[in-house]
Amino acid sequence: VFDGIDSQDVIDAAVGYNFRLPEPLAALGYAQIQKVELLNGIRKKNYRALADGLSRFSFLKLAKNTNDDGEFTPYCVGLTFTQPGISRNTFAEALRAEGIPVATGFPRLLNENPYTREDVSHTPNAKALNDEKYLAFFQVGNPNTPDDMQDIVRAVAKLEQNFGELARLNDEFSRKREYTTGR
């Protein structure tokens, strides 16, 4: 993005970051890094409990882990939702109604930003995943436990038993998007 070359609309839509770290946040980060192995262990244990629990549902597909399992430290559990007749957004709203926070993607893909000037038809899979199929659970970190992960699995099982009702509600929620992570 260049002032004088790009239009004001492109400049206004530019993504910028503020990487300055205030001292209090640095102190918190230093304290957290002292126990990183403990915190990573909690995330790995919760991730495995949730991934194993959700693996029984044919309409949820766990995102493939391409890292070495020994080095992999999950931040969230990402899934693809593929239940015919029920939109991902309807399913997410029903999970939220059960008290389970769930994320449904990003407000827009990077190549949908005006400053990239890319034809979004070049990324149809990413667009479909973000708009229609992606779900994520960010509850794998501390202070959550494997028992908390089972709350998510129980809620998904309850919704599975009520797919007929969700299909009837589909029109009401299929277009609604929540961009928060639910944390």
mmCIF file with all atom_site columns, C-alpha atoms in Angstrom:
data_model
loop_
_atom_site.group_PDB
_atom_site.id
_atom_site.type_symbol
_atom_site.label_atom_id
_atom_site.label_alt_id
_atom_site.label_comp_id
_atom_site.label_asym_id
_atom_site.label_entity_id
_atom_site.label_seq_id
_atom_site.pdbx_PDB_ins_code
_atom_site.Cartn_x
_atom_site.Cartn_y
_atom_site.Cartn_z
_atom_site.occupancy
_atom_site.B_iso_or_equiv
_atom_site.pdbx_formal_charge
_atom_site.auth_seq_id
_atom_site.auth_comp_id
_atom_site.auth_asym_id
_atom_site.auth_atom_id
_atom_site.pdbx_PDB_model_num
ATOM 1   C CA . VAL A 1 1   ? 0.000   0.000   0.000  1.00 0.00 ? 1   VAL A CA 1
ATOM 2   C CA . PHE A 1 2   ? 1.598   3.217   -1.141 1.00 0.00 ? 2   PHE A CA 1
ATOM 3   C CA . ASP A 1 3   ? 0.312   6.690   -0.394 1.00 0.00 ? 3   ASP A CA 1
ATOM 4   C CA . GLY A 1 4   ? -0.070  8.604   -3.643 1.00 0.00 ? 4   GLY A CA 1
ATOM 5   C CA . ILE A 1 5   ? -0.295  5.453   -5.736 1.00 0.00 ? 5   ILE A CA 1
ATOM 6   C CA . ASP A 1 6   ? -3.162  3.534   -4.150 1.00 0.00 ? 6   ASP A CA 1
ATOM 7   C CA . SER A 1 7   ? -6.644  4.929   -3.685 1.00 0.00 ? 7   SER A CA 1
ATOM 8   C CA . GLN A 1 8   ? -7.852  6.048   -0.259 1.00 0.00 ? 8   GLN A CA 1
ATOM 9   C CA . ASP A 1 9   ? -10.184 3.014   -0.137 1.00 0.00 ? 9   ASP A CA 1
ATOM 10  C CA . VAL A 1 10  ? -7.223  0.657   -0.514 1.00 0.00 ? 10  VAL A CA 1
ATOM 11  C CA . ILE A 1 11  ? -5.194  2.514   2.110  1.00 0.00 ? 11  ILE A CA 1
ATOM 12  C CA . ASP A 1 12  ? -8.130  2.515   4.547  1.00 0.00 ? 12  ASP A CA 1
ATOM 13  C CA . ALA A 1 13  ? -8.546  -1.253  4.161  1.00 0.00 ? 13  ALA A CA 1
ATOM 14  C CA . ALA A 1 14  ? -4.865  -2.031  4.779  1.00 0.00 ? 14  ALA A CA 1
ATOM 15  C CA . VAL A 1 15  ? -4.002  -4.408  7.570  1.00 0.00 ? 15  VAL A CA 1
ATOM 16  C CA . GLY A 1 16  ? -1.469  -3.075  10.042 1.00 0.00 ? 16  GLY A CA 1
ATOM 17  C CA . TYR A 1 17  ? 0.084   -4.416  13.192 1.00 0.00 ? 17  TYR A CA 1
ATOM 18  C CA . ASN A 1 18  ? 1.334   -2.840  16.379 1.00 0.00 ? 18  ASN A CA 1
ATOM 19  C CA . PHE A 1 19  ? 4.145   -5.043  17.662 1.00 0.00 ? 19  PHE A CA 1
ATOM 20  C CA . ARG A 1 20  ? 5.288   -2.774  20.481 1.00 0.00 ? 20  ARG A CA 1
ATOM 21  C CA . LEU A 1 21  ? 5.312   -4.703  23.732 1.00 0.00 ? 21  LEU A CA 1
ATOM 22  C CA . PRO A 1 22  ? 4.635   -2.714  26.912 1.00 0.00 ? 22  PRO A CA 1
ATOM 23  C CA . GLU A 1 23  ? 6.698   -3.706  29.961 1.00 0.00 ? 23  GLU A CA 1
ATOM 24  C CA . PRO A 1 24  ? 3.772   -5.189  31.957 1.00 0.00 ? 24  PRO A CA 1
ATOM 25  C CA . LEU A 1 25  ? 2.945   -7.516  29.053 1.00 0.00 ? 25  LEU A CA 1
ATOM 26  C CA . ALA A 1 26  ? 6.601   -8.465  28.725 1.00 0.00 ? 26  ALA A CA 1
ATOM 27  C CA . ALA A 1 27  ? 6.629   -9.374  32.424 1.00 0.00 ? 27  ALA A CA 1
ATOM 28  C CA . LEU A 1 28  ? 3.526   -11.541 31.960 1.00 0.00 ? 28  LEU A CA 1
ATOM 29  C CA . GLY A 1 29  ? 5.088   -13.203 28.923 1.00 0.00 ? 29  GLY A CA 1
ATOM 30  C CA . TYR A 1 30  ? 8.287   -13.907 30.855 1.00 0.00 ? 30  TYR A CA 1
ATOM 31  C CA . ALA A 1 31  ? 6.306   -15.520 33.678 1.00 0.00 ? 31  ALA A CA 1
ATOM 32  C CA . GLN A 1 32  ? 4.340   -17.642 31.189 1.00 0.00 ? 32  GLN A CA 1
ATOM 33  C CA . ILE A 1 33  ? 7.428   -18.833 29.330 1.00 0.00 ? 33  ILE A CA 1
ATOM 34  C CA . GLN A 1 34  ? 8.821   -20.162 32.613 1.00 0.00 ? 34  GLN A CA 1
ATOM 35  C CA . LYS A 1 35  ? 6.010   -22.738 32.623 1.00 0.00 ? 35  LYS A CA 1
ATOM 36  C CA . VAL A 1 36  ? 5.661   -23.313 28.873 1.00 0.00 ? 36  VAL A CA 1
ATOM 37  C CA . GLU A 1 37  ? 6.174   -27.085 29.124 1.00 0.00 ? 37  GLU A CA 1
ATOM 38  C CA . LEU A 1 38  ? 3.360   -27.386 31.674 1.00 0.00 ? 38  LEU A CA 1
ATOM 39  C CA . LEU A 1 39  ? 1.002   -25.221 29.586 1.00 0.00 ? 39  LEU A CA 1
ATOM 40  C CA . ASN A 1 40  ? 1.876   -27.062 26.359 1.00 0.00 ? 40  ASN A CA 1
ATOM 41  C CA . GLY A 1 41  ? 1.243   -30.378 28.109 1.00 0.00 ? 41  GLY A CA 1
ATOM 42  C CA . ILE A 1 42  ? -2.219  -29.219 29.173 1.00 0.00 ? 42  ILE A CA 1
ATOM 43  C CA . ARG A 1 43  ? -3.055  -28.119 25.618 1.00 0.00 ? 43  ARG A CA 1
ATOM 44  C CA . LYS A 1 44  ? -1.818  -31.404 24.134 1.00 0.00 ? 44  LYS A CA 1
ATOM 45  C CA . LYS A 1 45  ? -3.814  -33.464 26.636 1.00 0.00 ? 45  LYS A CA 1
ATOM 46  C CA . ASN A 1 46  ? -7.004  -31.441 26.080 1.00 0.00 ? 46  ASN A CA 1
ATOM 47  C CA . TYR A 1 47  ? -6.520  -31.465 22.300 1.00 0.00 ? 47  TYR A CA 1
ATOM 48  C CA . ARG A 1 48  ? -6.186  -35.253 22.266 1.00 0.00 ? 48  ARG A CA 1
ATOM 49  C CA . ALA A 1 49  ? -9.254  -35.679 24.520 1.00 0.00 ? 49  ALA A CA 1
ATOM 50  C CA . LEU A 1 50  ? -11.373 -33.429 22.297 1.00 0.00 ? 50  LEU A CA 1
ATOM 51  C CA . ALA A 1 51  ? -10.061 -34.814 19.001 1.00 0.00 ? 51  ALA A CA 1
ATOM 52  C CA . ASP A 1 52  ? -10.647 -38.391 20.181 1.00 0.00 ? 52  ASP A CA 1
ATOM 53  C CA . GLY A 1 53  ? -14.132 -37.541 21.441 1.00 0.00 ? 53  GLY A CA 1
ATOM 54  C CA . LEU A 1 54  ? -15.163 -35.800 18.230 1.00 0.00 ? 54  LEU A CA 1
ATOM 55  C CA . SER A 1 55  ? -13.705 -38.512 15.966 1.00 0.00 ? 55  SER A CA 1
ATOM 56  C CA . ARG A 1 56  ? -16.870 -40.620 16.350 1.00 0.00 ? 56  ARG A CA 1
ATOM 57  C CA . PHE A 1 57  ? -18.975 -38.057 14.473 1.00 0.00 ? 57  PHE A CA 1
ATOM 58  C CA . SER A 1 58  ? -18.949 -38.661 10.721 1.00 0.00 ? 58  SER A CA 1
ATOM 59  C CA . PHE A 1 59  ? -20.027 -35.071 9.988  1.00 0.00 ? 59  PHE A CA 1
ATOM 60  C CA . LEU A 1 60  ? -16.905 -33.609 11.646 1.00 0.00 ? 60  LEU A CA 1
ATOM 61  C CA . LYS A 1 61  ? -13.483 -34.061 10.110 1.00 0.00 ? 61  LYS A CA 1
ATOM 62  C CA . LEU A 1 62  ? -10.424 -33.076 12.122 1.00 0.00 ? 62  LEU A CA 1
ATOM 63  C CA . ALA A 1 63  ? -7.964  -30.801 10.348 1.00 0.00 ? 63  ALA A CA 1
ATOM 64  C CA . LYS A 1 64  ? -4.908  -32.764 9.316  1.00 0.00 ? 64  LYS A CA 1
ATOM 65  C CA . ASN A 1 65  ? -1.845  -32.262 11.479 1.00 0.00 ? 65  ASN A CA 1
ATOM 66  C CA . THR A 1 66  ? 1.191   -31.944 9.225  1.00 0.00 ? 66  THR A CA 1
ATOM 67  C CA . ASN A 1 67  ? 3.650   -31.355 12.063 1.00 0.00 ? 67  ASN A CA 1
ATOM 68  C CA . ASP A 1 68  ? 5.693   -33.918 13.947 1.00 0.00 ? 68  ASP A CA 1
ATOM 69  C CA . ASP A 1 69  ? 3.426   -35.097 16.786 1.00 0.00 ? 69  ASP A CA 1
ATOM 70  C CA . GLY A 1 70  ? 6.244   -34.581 19.278 1.00 0.00 ? 70  GLY A CA 1
ATOM 71  C CA . GLU A 1 71  ? 6.601   -30.938 18.261 1.00 0.00 ? 71  GLU A CA 1
ATOM 72  C CA . PHE A 1 72  ? 2.907   -30.184 17.711 1.00 0.00 ? 72  PHE A CA 1
ATOM 73  C CA . THR A 1 73  ? 1.385   -27.891 20.332 1.00 0.00 ? 73  THR A CA 1
ATOM 74  C CA . PRO A 1 74  ? -2.223  -27.126 19.433 1.00 0.00 ? 74  PRO A CA 1
ATOM 75  C CA . TYR A 1 75  ? -3.821  -23.742 19.889 1.00 0.00 ? 75  TYR A CA 1
ATOM 76  C CA . CYS A 1 76  ? -7.257  -24.935 18.842 1.00 0.00 ? 76  CYS A CA 1
ATOM 77  C CA . VAL A 1 77  ? -9.111  -27.900 17.390 1.00 0.00 ? 77  VAL A CA 1
ATOM 78  C CA . GLY A 1 78  ? -10.056 -27.130 13.785 1.00 0.00 ? 78  GLY A CA 1
ATOM 79  C CA . LEU A 1 79  ? -12.745 -29.168 12.036 1.00 0.00 ? 79  LEU A CA 1
ATOM 80  C CA . THR A 1 80  ? -14.668 -29.354 8.794  1.00 0.00 ? 80  THR A CA 1
ATOM 81  C CA . PHE A 1 81  ? -18.457 -29.618 9.200  1.00 0.00 ? 81  PHE A CA 1
ATOM 82  C CA . THR A 1 82  ? -20.143 -31.686 6.468  1.00 0.00 ? 82  THR A CA 1
ATOM 83  C CA . GLN A 1 83  ? -23.709 -32.544 7.487  1.00 0.00 ? 83  GLN A CA 1
ATOM 84  C CA . PRO A 1 84  ? -26.049 -32.359 4.473  1.00 0.00 ? 84  PRO A CA 1
ATOM 85  C CA . GLY A 1 85  ? -29.160 -30.286 5.066  1.00 0.00 ? 85  GLY A CA 1
ATOM 86  C CA . ILE A 1 86  ? -27.712 -28.307 7.978  1.00 0.00 ? 86  ILE A CA 1
ATOM 87  C CA . SER A 1 87  ? -25.485 -25.301 7.539  1.00 0.00 ? 87  SER A CA 1
ATOM 88  C CA . ARG A 1 88  ? -22.333 -24.891 9.570  1.00 0.00 ? 88  ARG A CA 1
ATOM 89  C CA . ASN A 1 89  ? -23.703 -21.607 10.931 1.00 0.00 ? 89  ASN A CA 1
ATOM 90  C CA . THR A 1 90  ? -26.896 -23.279 12.176 1.00 0.00 ? 90  THR A CA 1
ATOM 91  C CA . PHE A 1 91  ? -24.816 -25.952 13.880 1.00 0.00 ? 91  PHE A CA 1
ATOM 92  C CA . ALA A 1 92  ? -22.545 -23.310 15.456 1.00 0.00 ? 92  ALA A CA 1
ATOM 93  C CA . GLU A 1 93  ? -25.525 -21.322 16.772 1.00 0.00 ? 93  GLU A CA 1
ATOM 94  C CA . ALA A 1 94  ? -26.951 -24.490 18.303 1.00 0.00 ? 94  ALA A CA 1
ATOM 95  C CA . LEU A 1 95  ? -23.611 -25.229 19.994 1.00 0.00 ? 95  LEU A CA 1
ATOM 96  C CA . ARG A 1 96  ? -23.571 -21.701 21.404 1.00 0.00 ? 96  ARG A CA 1
ATOM 97  C CA . ALA A 1 97  ? -27.124 -22.212 22.678 1.00 0.00 ? 97  ALA A CA 1
ATOM 98  C CA . GLU A 1 98  ? -25.756 -25.238 24.552 1.00 0.00 ? 98  GLU A CA 1
ATOM 99  C CA . GLY A 1 99  ? -23.093 -22.999 26.134 1.00 0.00 ? 99  GLY A CA 1
ATOM 100 C CA . ILE A 1 100 ? -20.236 -24.174 23.907 1.00 0.00 ? 100 ILE A CA 1
ATOM 101 C CA . PRO A 1 101 ? -18.174 -21.356 22.363 1.00 0.00 ? 101 PRO A CA 1
ATOM 102 C CA . VAL A 1 102 ? -17.181 -22.135 18.775 1.00 0.00 ? 102 VAL A CA 1
ATOM 103 C CA . ALA A 1 103 ? -15.471 -20.124 16.030 1.00 0.00 ? 103 ALA A CA 1
ATOM 104 C CA . THR A 1 104 ? -16.674 -20.173 12.420 1.00 0.00 ? 104 THR A CA 1
ATOM 105 C CA . GLY A 1 105 ? -13.793 -18.732 10.452 1.00 0.00 ? 105 GLY A CA 1
ATOM 106 C CA . PHE A 1 106 ? -12.556 -15.267 9.630  1.00 0.00 ? 106 PHE A CA 1
ATOM 107 C CA . PRO A 1 107 ? -14.451 -12.138 8.543  1.00 0.00 ? 107 PRO A CA 1
ATOM 108 C CA . ARG A 1 108 ? -12.696 -12.395 5.172  1.00 0.00 ? 108 ARG A CA 1
ATOM 109 C CA . LEU A 1 109 ? -9.774  -14.202 3.644  1.00 0.00 ? 109 LEU A CA 1
ATOM 110 C CA . LEU A 1 110 ? -6.551  -12.305 3.123  1.00 0.00 ? 110 LEU A CA 1
ATOM 111 C CA . ASN A 1 111 ? -7.073  -12.244 -0.641 1.00 0.00 ? 111 ASN A CA 1
ATOM 112 C CA . GLU A 1 112 ? -10.537 -10.731 -0.135 1.00 0.00 ? 112 GLU A CA 1
ATOM 113 C CA . ASN A 1 113 ? -8.987  -7.532  1.225  1.00 0.00 ? 113 ASN A CA 1
ATOM 114 C CA . PRO A 1 114 ? -9.176  -4.648  -1.247 1.00 0.00 ? 114 PRO A CA 1
ATOM 115 C CA . TYR A 1 115 ? -5.429  -4.017  -1.154 1.00 0.00 ? 115 TYR A CA 1
ATOM 116 C CA . THR A 1 116 ? -4.519  -7.462  -2.508 1.00 0.00 ? 116 THR A CA 1
ATOM 117 C CA . ARG A 1 117 ? -6.473  -6.964  -5.727 1.00 0.00 ? 117 ARG A CA 1
ATOM 118 C CA . GLU A 1 118 ? -6.628  -10.735 -6.158 1.00 0.00 ? 118 GLU A CA 1
ATOM 119 C CA . ASP A 1 119 ? -9.404  -12.579 -7.897 1.00 0.00 ? 119 ASP A CA 1
ATOM 120 C CA . VAL A 1 120 ? -10.975 -14.588 -5.073 1.00 0.00 ? 120 VAL A CA 1
ATOM 121 C CA . SER A 1 121 ? -12.079 -17.221 -7.577 1.00 0.00 ? 121 SER A CA 1
ATOM 122 C CA . HIS A 1 122 ? -8.467  -18.469 -7.424 1.00 0.00 ? 122 HIS A CA 1
ATOM 123 C CA . THR A 1 123 ? -9.074  -19.818 -3.909 1.00 0.00 ? 123 THR A CA 1
ATOM 124 C CA . PRO A 1 124 ? -12.477 -21.524 -4.073 1.00 0.00 ? 124 PRO A CA 1
ATOM 125 C CA . ASN A 1 125 ? -11.582 -24.216 -1.517 1.00 0.00 ? 125 ASN A CA 1
ATOM 126 C CA . ALA A 1 126 ? -10.409 -21.705 1.080  1.00 0.00 ? 126 ALA A CA 1
ATOM 127 C CA . LYS A 1 127 ? -13.501 -19.567 0.460  1.00 0.00 ? 127 LYS A CA 1
ATOM 128 C CA . ALA A 1 128 ? -15.881 -22.524 0.823  1.00 0.00 ? 128 ALA A CA 1
ATOM 129 C CA . LEU A 1 129 ? -14.108 -23.747 3.945  1.00 0.00 ? 129 LEU A CA 1
ATOM 130 C CA . ASN A 1 130 ? -14.175 -20.326 5.601  1.00 0.00 ? 130 ASN A CA 1
ATOM 131 C CA . ASP A 1 131 ? -17.749 -19.462 4.621  1.00 0.00 ? 131 ASP A CA 1
ATOM 132 C CA . GLU A 1 132 ? -19.476 -22.827 4.938  1.00 0.00 ? 132 GLU A CA 1
ATOM 133 C CA . LYS A 1 133 ? -17.532 -25.584 6.701  1.00 0.00 ? 133 LYS A CA 1
ATOM 134 C CA . TYR A 1 134 ? -14.879 -24.484 9.225  1.00 0.00 ? 134 TYR A CA 1
ATOM 135 C CA . LEU A 1 135 ? -15.422 -24.838 12.977 1.00 0.00 ? 135 LEU A CA 1
ATOM 136 C CA . ALA A 1 136 ? -12.838 -24.332 15.724 1.00 0.00 ? 136 ALA A CA 1
ATOM 137 C CA . PHE A 1 137 ? -12.716 -24.849 19.455 1.00 0.00 ? 137 PHE A CA 1
ATOM 138 C CA . PHE A 1 138 ? -10.181 -22.719 21.312 1.00 0.00 ? 138 PHE A CA 1
ATOM 139 C CA . GLN A 1 139 ? -10.811 -24.217 24.745 1.00 0.00 ? 139 GLN A CA 1
ATOM 140 C CA . VAL A 1 140 ? -7.797  -26.535 24.761 1.00 0.00 ? 140 VAL A CA 1
ATOM 141 C CA . GLY A 1 141 ? -5.677  -24.256 26.952 1.00 0.00 ? 141 GLY A CA 1
ATOM 142 C CA . ASN A 1 142 ? -5.400  -23.857 30.701 1.00 0.00 ? 142 ASN A CA 1
ATOM 143 C CA . PRO A 1 143 ? -7.506  -23.850 32.929 1.00 0.00 ? 143 PRO A CA 1
ATOM 144 C CA . ASN A 1 144 ? -9.643  -26.306 30.926 1.00 0.00 ? 144 ASN A CA 1
ATOM 145 C CA . THR A 1 145 ? -9.414  -30.047 31.541 1.00 0.00 ? 145 THR A CA 1
ATOM 146 C CA . PRO A 1 146 ? -10.230 -33.218 29.592 1.00 0.00 ? 146 PRO A CA 1
ATOM 147 C CA . ASP A 1 147 ? -13.576 -33.266 31.461 1.00 0.00 ? 147 ASP A CA 1
ATOM 148 C CA . ASP A 1 148 ? -14.323 -29.853 29.932 1.00 0.00 ? 148 ASP A CA 1
ATOM 149 C CA . MET A 1 149 ? -13.566 -31.312 26.509 1.00 0.00 ? 149 MET A CA 1
ATOM 150 C CA . GLN A 1 150 ? -16.192 -33.970 27.170 1.00 0.00 ? 150 GLN A CA 1
ATOM 151 C CA . ASP A 1 151 ? -18.760 -31.186 27.673 1.00 0.00 ? 151 ASP A CA 1
ATOM 152 C CA . ILE A 1 152 ? -18.152 -30.243 24.034 1.00 0.00 ? 152 ILE A CA 1
ATOM 153 C CA . VAL A 1 153 ? -18.483 -33.873 22.900 1.00 0.00 ? 153 VAL A CA 1
ATOM 154 C CA . ARG A 1 154 ? -21.752 -34.264 24.843 1.00 0.00 ? 154 ARG A CA 1
ATOM 155 C CA . ALA A 1 155 ? -23.163 -31.094 23.260 1.00 0.00 ? 155 ALA A CA 1
ATOM 156 C CA . VAL A 1 156 ? -22.251 -32.320 19.765 1.00 0.00 ? 156 VAL A CA 1
ATOM 157 C CA . ALA A 1 157 ? -23.902 -35.685 20.528 1.00 0.00 ? 157 ALA A CA 1
ATOM 158 C CA . LYS A 1 158 ? -27.057 -33.890 21.687 1.00 0.00 ? 158 LYS A CA 1
ATOM 159 C CA . LEU A 1 159 ? -27.171 -31.855 18.487 1.00 0.00 ? 159 LEU A CA 1
ATOM 160 C CA . GLU A 1 160 ? -26.640 -34.981 16.396 1.00 0.00 ? 160 GLU A CA 1
ATOM 161 C CA . GLN A 1 161 ? -29.751 -36.476 18.016 1.00 0.00 ? 161 GLN A CA 1
ATOM 162 C CA . ASN A 1 162 ? -31.677 -33.327 17.021 1.00 0.00 ? 162 ASN A CA 1
ATOM 163 C CA . PHE A 1 163 ? -30.565 -32.887 13.406 1.00 0.00 ? 163 PHE A CA 1
ATOM 164 C CA . GLY A 1 164 ? -34.218 -32.924 12.307 1.00 0.00 ? 164 GLY A CA 1
ATOM 165 C CA . GLU A 1 165 ? -34.968 -29.848 14.405 1.00 0.00 ? 165 GLU A CA 1
ATOM 166 C CA . LEU A 1 166 ? -31.742 -28.153 13.271 1.00 0.00 ? 166 LEU A CA 1
ATOM 167 C CA . ALA A 1 167 ? -32.732 -28.739 9.636  1.00 0.00 ? 167 ALA A CA 1
ATOM 168 C CA . ARG A 1 168 ? -36.042 -26.968 10.314 1.00 0.00 ? 168 ARG A CA 1
ATOM 169 C CA . LEU A 1 169 ? -34.177 -24.010 11.865 1.00 0.00 ? 169 LEU A CA 1
ATOM 170 C CA . ASN A 1 170 ? -31.626 -23.903 9.067  1.00 0.00 ? 170 ASN A CA 1
ATOM 171 C CA . ASP A 1 171 ? -33.126 -20.972 7.146  1.00 0.00 ? 171 ASP A CA 1
ATOM 172 C CA . GLU A 1 172 ? -33.083 -18.796 10.260 1.00 0.00 ? 172 GLU A CA 1
ATOM 173 C CA . PHE A 1 173 ? -29.368 -19.300 11.013 1.00 0.00 ? 173 PHE A CA 1
ATOM 174 C CA . SER A 1 174 ? -27.653 -20.412 7.790  1.00 0.00 ? 174 SER A CA 1
ATOM 175 C CA . ARG A 1 175 ? -26.538 -16.895 6.866  1.00 0.00 ? 175 ARG A CA 1
ATOM 176 C CA . LYS A 1 176 ? -25.615 -15.674 10.351 1.00 0.00 ? 176 LYS A CA 1
ATOM 177 C CA . ARG A 1 177 ? -21.884 -15.521 11.012 1.00 0.00 ? 177 ARG A CA 1
ATOM 178 C CA . GLU A 1 178 ? -20.032 -14.982 14.267 1.00 0.00 ? 178 GLU A CA 1
ATOM 179 C CA . TYR A 1 179 ? -16.426 -13.965 13.831 1.00 0.00 ? 179 TYR A CA 1
ATOM 180 C CA . THR A 1 180 ? -15.340 -14.153 17.402 1.00 0.00 ? 180 THR A CA 1
ATOM 181 C CA . THR A 1 181 ? -13.407 -17.123 18.671 1.00 0.00 ? 181 THR A CA 1
ATOM 182 C CA . GLY A 1 182 ? -15.929 -17.647 21.386 1.00 0.00 ? 182 GLY A CA 1
ATOM 183 C CA . ARG A 1 183 ? -13.327 -17.196 24.113 1.00 0.00 ? 183 ARG A CA 1
#
